[in-house]
């Protein structure tokens, strides 16, 4: 059985060069949610010379829009959204020091190039399992763009969030390489 690595989100960048596509990890620590509308606003802030609503360097962004929490829980469902919608923003954030991204689906070549250039990583969560993913979330705080509702930027504290490395700092791409293996 392949080893499952336990990693802290705040030190993900330190481990990026040891990670390879297909590696399974359990990620703990702080991650930030941001989807389409939040990325557009973050880009506008950066264009204006203002800081992002959270420190980009060494951060991990989870492409998710958590649903409201039921009583006694920090969050409802919190599954990944399609990452390709953030592809136009990702290279810039990676160049500013972003350590990793969590989502689902393939990334464009400029994003994959920026992952390699910046020794970062793209991690995939299981789509359609938002209620199960929510079990790994210990705390949630809205930190920016509250008017965006579920798409506001949130600071999540996660514990043992199951992920798979889909794009690594060596140029590996699980999507294209996986298809090649099965197309045989």
mmCIF file of C-alpha atoms in Angstrom:
data_model
loop_
_atom_site.group_PDB
_atom_site.id
_atom_site.type_symbol
_atom_site.label_atom_id
_atom_site.label_comp_id
_atom_site.label_asym_id
_atom_site.label_seq_id
_atom_site.Cartn_x
_atom_site.Cartn_y
_atom_site.Cartn_z
ATOM 1 C CA UNK A 1 0.000 0.000 0.000
ATOM 2 C CA UNK A 2 1.452 3.416 -0.965
ATOM 3 C CA UNK A 3 2.521 5.675 1.850
ATOM 4 C CA UNK A 4 0.201 8.535 2.769
ATOM 5 C CA UNK A 5 2.184 11.625 3.731
ATOM 6 C CA UNK A 6 1.010 13.901 6.537
ATOM 7 C CA UNK A 7 1.934 17.503 5.739
ATOM 8 C CA UNK A 8 1.278 20.907 7.213
ATOM 9 C CA UNK A 9 -0.083 23.515 4.804
ATOM 10 C CA UNK A 10 2.298 26.163 6.153
ATOM 11 C CA UNK A 11 5.333 24.058 5.207
ATOM 12 C CA UNK A 12 4.002 22.697 1.906
ATOM 13 C CA UNK A 13 6.500 24.751 -0.106
ATOM 14 C CA UNK A 14 9.375 23.153 1.821
ATOM 15 C CA UNK A 15 8.165 19.701 0.763
ATOM 16 C CA UNK A 16 7.127 20.483 -2.817
ATOM 17 C CA UNK A 17 10.321 19.155 -4.394
ATOM 18 C CA UNK A 18 9.845 15.791 -2.651
ATOM 19 C CA UNK A 19 6.269 15.407 -3.907
ATOM 20 C CA UNK A 20 5.379 13.627 -7.144
ATOM 21 C CA UNK A 21 2.171 13.134 -9.064
ATOM 22 C CA UNK A 22 0.039 10.408 -7.570
ATOM 23 C CA UNK A 23 1.354 10.962 -4.042
ATOM 24 C CA UNK A 24 -1.426 10.851 -1.489
ATOM 25 C CA UNK A 25 -1.287 13.343 1.350
ATOM 26 C CA UNK A 26 -3.252 14.331 4.417
ATOM 27 C CA UNK A 27 -2.960 18.108 4.716
ATOM 28 C CA UNK A 28 -3.450 19.997 7.978
ATOM 29 C CA UNK A 29 -3.161 23.666 8.918
ATOM 30 C CA UNK A 30 -4.487 26.887 7.397
ATOM 31 C CA UNK A 31 -5.802 27.174 3.846
ATOM 32 C CA UNK A 32 -7.788 29.985 2.230
ATOM 33 C CA UNK A 33 -10.846 29.567 0.036
ATOM 34 C CA UNK A 34 -11.127 31.639 -3.111
ATOM 35 C CA UNK A 35 -13.145 31.102 -6.258
ATOM 36 C CA UNK A 36 -13.734 33.099 -9.441
ATOM 37 C CA UNK A 37 -15.196 36.290 -8.005
ATOM 38 C CA UNK A 38 -12.673 36.426 -5.154
ATOM 39 C CA UNK A 39 -9.759 35.910 -7.559
ATOM 40 C CA UNK A 40 -11.009 38.799 -9.678
ATOM 41 C CA UNK A 41 -11.064 41.065 -6.616
ATOM 42 C CA UNK A 42 -7.669 39.881 -5.403
ATOM 43 C CA UNK A 43 -6.226 40.680 -8.838
ATOM 44 C CA UNK A 44 -7.792 44.162 -8.700
ATOM 45 C CA UNK A 45 -6.233 44.757 -5.269
ATOM 46 C CA UNK A 46 -2.821 43.675 -6.516
ATOM 47 C CA UNK A 47 -3.185 45.821 -9.661
ATOM 48 C CA UNK A 48 -3.906 48.820 -7.413
ATOM 49 C CA UNK A 49 -0.794 48.129 -5.343
ATOM 50 C CA UNK A 50 -2.812 46.951 -2.340
ATOM 51 C CA UNK A 51 -2.136 43.728 -0.465
ATOM 52 C CA UNK A 52 -4.202 40.585 -0.925
ATOM 53 C CA UNK A 53 -6.593 39.787 1.947
ATOM 54 C CA UNK A 54 -4.178 37.112 3.191
ATOM 55 C CA UNK A 55 -0.421 36.643 2.843
ATOM 56 C CA UNK A 56 0.109 34.944 -0.548
ATOM 57 C CA UNK A 57 3.656 33.762 0.153
ATOM 58 C CA UNK A 58 3.612 30.108 1.289
ATOM 59 C CA UNK A 59 -0.197 30.069 1.332
ATOM 60 C CA UNK A 60 -2.477 27.354 -0.003
ATOM 61 C CA UNK A 61 -5.688 28.300 -1.810
ATOM 62 C CA UNK A 62 -8.618 25.894 -1.864
ATOM 63 C CA UNK A 63 -10.942 26.513 -4.799
ATOM 64 C CA UNK A 64 -14.157 26.032 -2.851
ATOM 65 C CA UNK A 65 -17.292 27.849 -1.786
ATOM 66 C CA UNK A 66 -18.307 26.323 1.546
ATOM 67 C CA UNK A 67 -22.009 26.088 2.272
ATOM 68 C CA UNK A 68 -23.503 27.509 5.496
ATOM 69 C CA UNK A 69 -22.798 25.557 8.643
ATOM 70 C CA UNK A 70 -25.444 23.493 10.372
ATOM 71 C CA UNK A 71 -25.702 23.966 14.151
ATOM 72 C CA UNK A 72 -22.555 22.851 15.952
ATOM 73 C CA UNK A 73 -20.391 22.583 12.807
ATOM 74 C CA UNK A 74 -17.913 25.079 11.306
ATOM 75 C CA UNK A 75 -19.147 24.463 7.749
ATOM 76 C CA UNK A 76 -21.699 22.586 5.663
ATOM 77 C CA UNK A 77 -20.352 20.989 2.504
ATOM 78 C CA UNK A 78 -16.983 22.140 1.181
ATOM 79 C CA UNK A 79 -16.051 20.355 -2.012
ATOM 80 C CA UNK A 80 -13.649 21.582 -4.680
ATOM 81 C CA UNK A 81 -14.706 23.589 -7.695
ATOM 82 C CA UNK A 82 -13.226 23.320 -11.182
ATOM 83 C CA UNK A 83 -9.747 24.798 -11.006
ATOM 84 C CA UNK A 84 -9.485 25.798 -14.655
ATOM 85 C CA UNK A 85 -11.669 28.835 -13.968
ATOM 86 C CA UNK A 86 -8.794 30.284 -11.913
ATOM 87 C CA UNK A 87 -6.096 29.529 -14.485
ATOM 88 C CA UNK A 88 -5.812 33.142 -15.653
ATOM 89 C CA UNK A 89 -4.971 34.235 -12.081
ATOM 90 C CA UNK A 90 -2.861 31.327 -10.831
ATOM 91 C CA UNK A 91 0.518 32.076 -12.484
ATOM 92 C CA UNK A 92 0.637 35.550 -10.939
ATOM 93 C CA UNK A 93 -0.176 34.203 -7.470
ATOM 94 C CA UNK A 94 2.380 31.420 -7.853
ATOM 95 C CA UNK A 95 4.991 34.007 -8.875
ATOM 96 C CA UNK A 96 4.130 35.903 -5.666
ATOM 97 C CA UNK A 97 4.988 32.788 -3.633
ATOM 98 C CA UNK A 98 1.783 30.751 -3.446
ATOM 99 C CA UNK A 99 2.776 27.263 -2.265
ATOM 100 C CA UNK A 100 -0.163 25.313 -3.574
ATOM 101 C CA UNK A 101 -3.691 25.097 -4.835
ATOM 102 C CA UNK A 102 -6.446 22.595 -4.108
ATOM 103 C CA UNK A 103 -9.239 21.926 -6.564
ATOM 104 C CA UNK A 104 -10.389 19.487 -9.193
ATOM 105 C CA UNK A 105 -9.641 19.067 -12.869
ATOM 106 C CA UNK A 106 -6.780 19.830 -15.203
ATOM 107 C CA UNK A 107 -4.683 22.993 -15.251
ATOM 108 C CA UNK A 108 -3.564 24.977 -18.295
ATOM 109 C CA UNK A 109 0.048 24.868 -19.432
ATOM 110 C CA UNK A 110 0.885 28.381 -18.091
ATOM 111 C CA UNK A 111 -0.250 27.232 -14.633
ATOM 112 C CA UNK A 112 1.788 24.024 -14.867
ATOM 113 C CA UNK A 113 4.812 26.075 -15.956
ATOM 114 C CA UNK A 114 4.360 28.448 -13.005
ATOM 115 C CA UNK A 115 4.089 25.475 -10.615
ATOM 116 C CA UNK A 116 7.469 24.205 -11.840
ATOM 117 C CA UNK A 117 9.058 27.676 -11.921
ATOM 118 C CA UNK A 118 8.011 28.367 -8.335
ATOM 119 C CA UNK A 119 8.445 24.884 -6.830
ATOM 120 C CA UNK A 120 4.783 24.684 -5.932
ATOM 121 C CA UNK A 121 2.142 21.970 -6.174
ATOM 122 C CA UNK A 122 -1.440 21.452 -7.346
ATOM 123 C CA UNK A 123 -3.486 19.070 -5.222
ATOM 124 C CA UNK A 124 -6.808 17.493 -6.118
ATOM 125 C CA UNK A 125 -9.649 16.783 -3.741
ATOM 126 C CA UNK A 126 -12.426 14.358 -4.533
ATOM 127 C CA UNK A 127 -15.228 16.125 -6.367
ATOM 128 C CA UNK A 128 -18.765 15.411 -5.254
ATOM 129 C CA UNK A 129 -17.705 14.633 -1.695
ATOM 130 C CA UNK A 130 -18.145 18.071 -0.128
ATOM 131 C CA UNK A 131 -19.920 16.741 2.962
ATOM 132 C CA UNK A 132 -17.078 14.309 3.605
ATOM 133 C CA UNK A 133 -14.440 17.003 3.002
ATOM 134 C CA UNK A 134 -16.214 19.212 5.548
ATOM 135 C CA UNK A 135 -15.398 16.637 8.229
ATOM 136 C CA UNK A 136 -11.750 17.725 7.942
ATOM 137 C CA UNK A 137 -12.525 21.408 8.601
ATOM 138 C CA UNK A 138 -12.075 22.455 12.212
ATOM 139 C CA UNK A 139 -12.672 26.206 11.897
ATOM 140 C CA UNK A 140 -13.864 28.732 9.332
ATOM 141 C CA UNK A 141 -13.603 32.534 9.386
ATOM 142 C CA UNK A 142 -14.702 34.895 6.625
ATOM 143 C CA UNK A 143 -11.747 37.240 6.091
ATOM 144 C CA UNK A 144 -12.644 39.188 2.930
ATOM 145 C CA UNK A 145 -15.387 40.032 0.449
ATOM 146 C CA UNK A 146 -18.241 38.960 2.723
ATOM 147 C CA UNK A 147 -20.719 40.286 0.156
ATOM 148 C CA UNK A 148 -19.763 37.384 -2.126
ATOM 149 C CA UNK A 149 -21.494 34.909 0.188
ATOM 150 C CA UNK A 150 -20.185 31.379 -0.337
ATOM 151 C CA UNK A 151 -17.487 32.810 -2.645
ATOM 152 C CA UNK A 152 -16.057 35.125 0.029
ATOM 153 C CA UNK A 153 -12.470 34.485 1.073
ATOM 154 C CA UNK A 154 -12.381 32.259 4.109
ATOM 155 C CA UNK A 155 -9.595 31.096 6.379
ATOM 156 C CA UNK A 156 -10.033 27.397 7.079
ATOM 157 C CA UNK A 157 -8.251 25.288 9.645
ATOM 158 C CA UNK A 158 -8.130 21.767 8.244
ATOM 159 C CA UNK A 159 -6.971 18.486 9.700
ATOM 160 C CA UNK A 160 -5.947 15.430 7.669
ATOM 161 C CA UNK A 161 -7.641 16.627 4.490
ATOM 162 C CA UNK A 162 -7.130 13.828 1.894
ATOM 163 C CA UNK A 163 -5.543 15.033 -1.361
ATOM 164 C CA UNK A 164 -3.636 13.702 -4.366
ATOM 165 C CA UNK A 165 -0.724 15.487 -6.058
ATOM 166 C CA UNK A 166 -1.874 16.174 -9.633
ATOM 167 C CA UNK A 167 0.786 18.675 -10.802
ATOM 168 C CA UNK A 168 4.188 18.604 -9.183
ATOM 169 C CA UNK A 169 7.205 20.898 -9.107
ATOM 170 C CA UNK A 170 9.030 18.582 -11.535
ATOM 171 C CA UNK A 171 6.526 19.107 -14.363
ATOM 172 C CA UNK A 172 4.517 15.971 -13.682
ATOM 173 C CA UNK A 173 0.869 16.104 -14.755
ATOM 174 C CA UNK A 174 -1.320 13.269 -13.481
ATOM 175 C CA UNK A 175 -4.016 14.044 -16.025
ATOM 176 C CA UNK A 176 -1.928 13.712 -19.211
ATOM 177 C CA UNK A 177 0.434 11.065 -17.838
ATOM 178 C CA UNK A 178 -2.443 9.040 -16.415
ATOM 179 C CA UNK A 179 -4.298 9.068 -19.736
ATOM 180 C CA UNK A 180 -1.132 7.942 -21.511
ATOM 181 C CA UNK A 181 -0.768 4.980 -19.165
ATOM 182 C CA UNK A 182 -4.332 3.803 -19.745
ATOM 183 C CA UNK A 183 -4.363 4.563 -23.482
ATOM 184 C CA UNK A 184 -1.393 2.243 -23.669
#
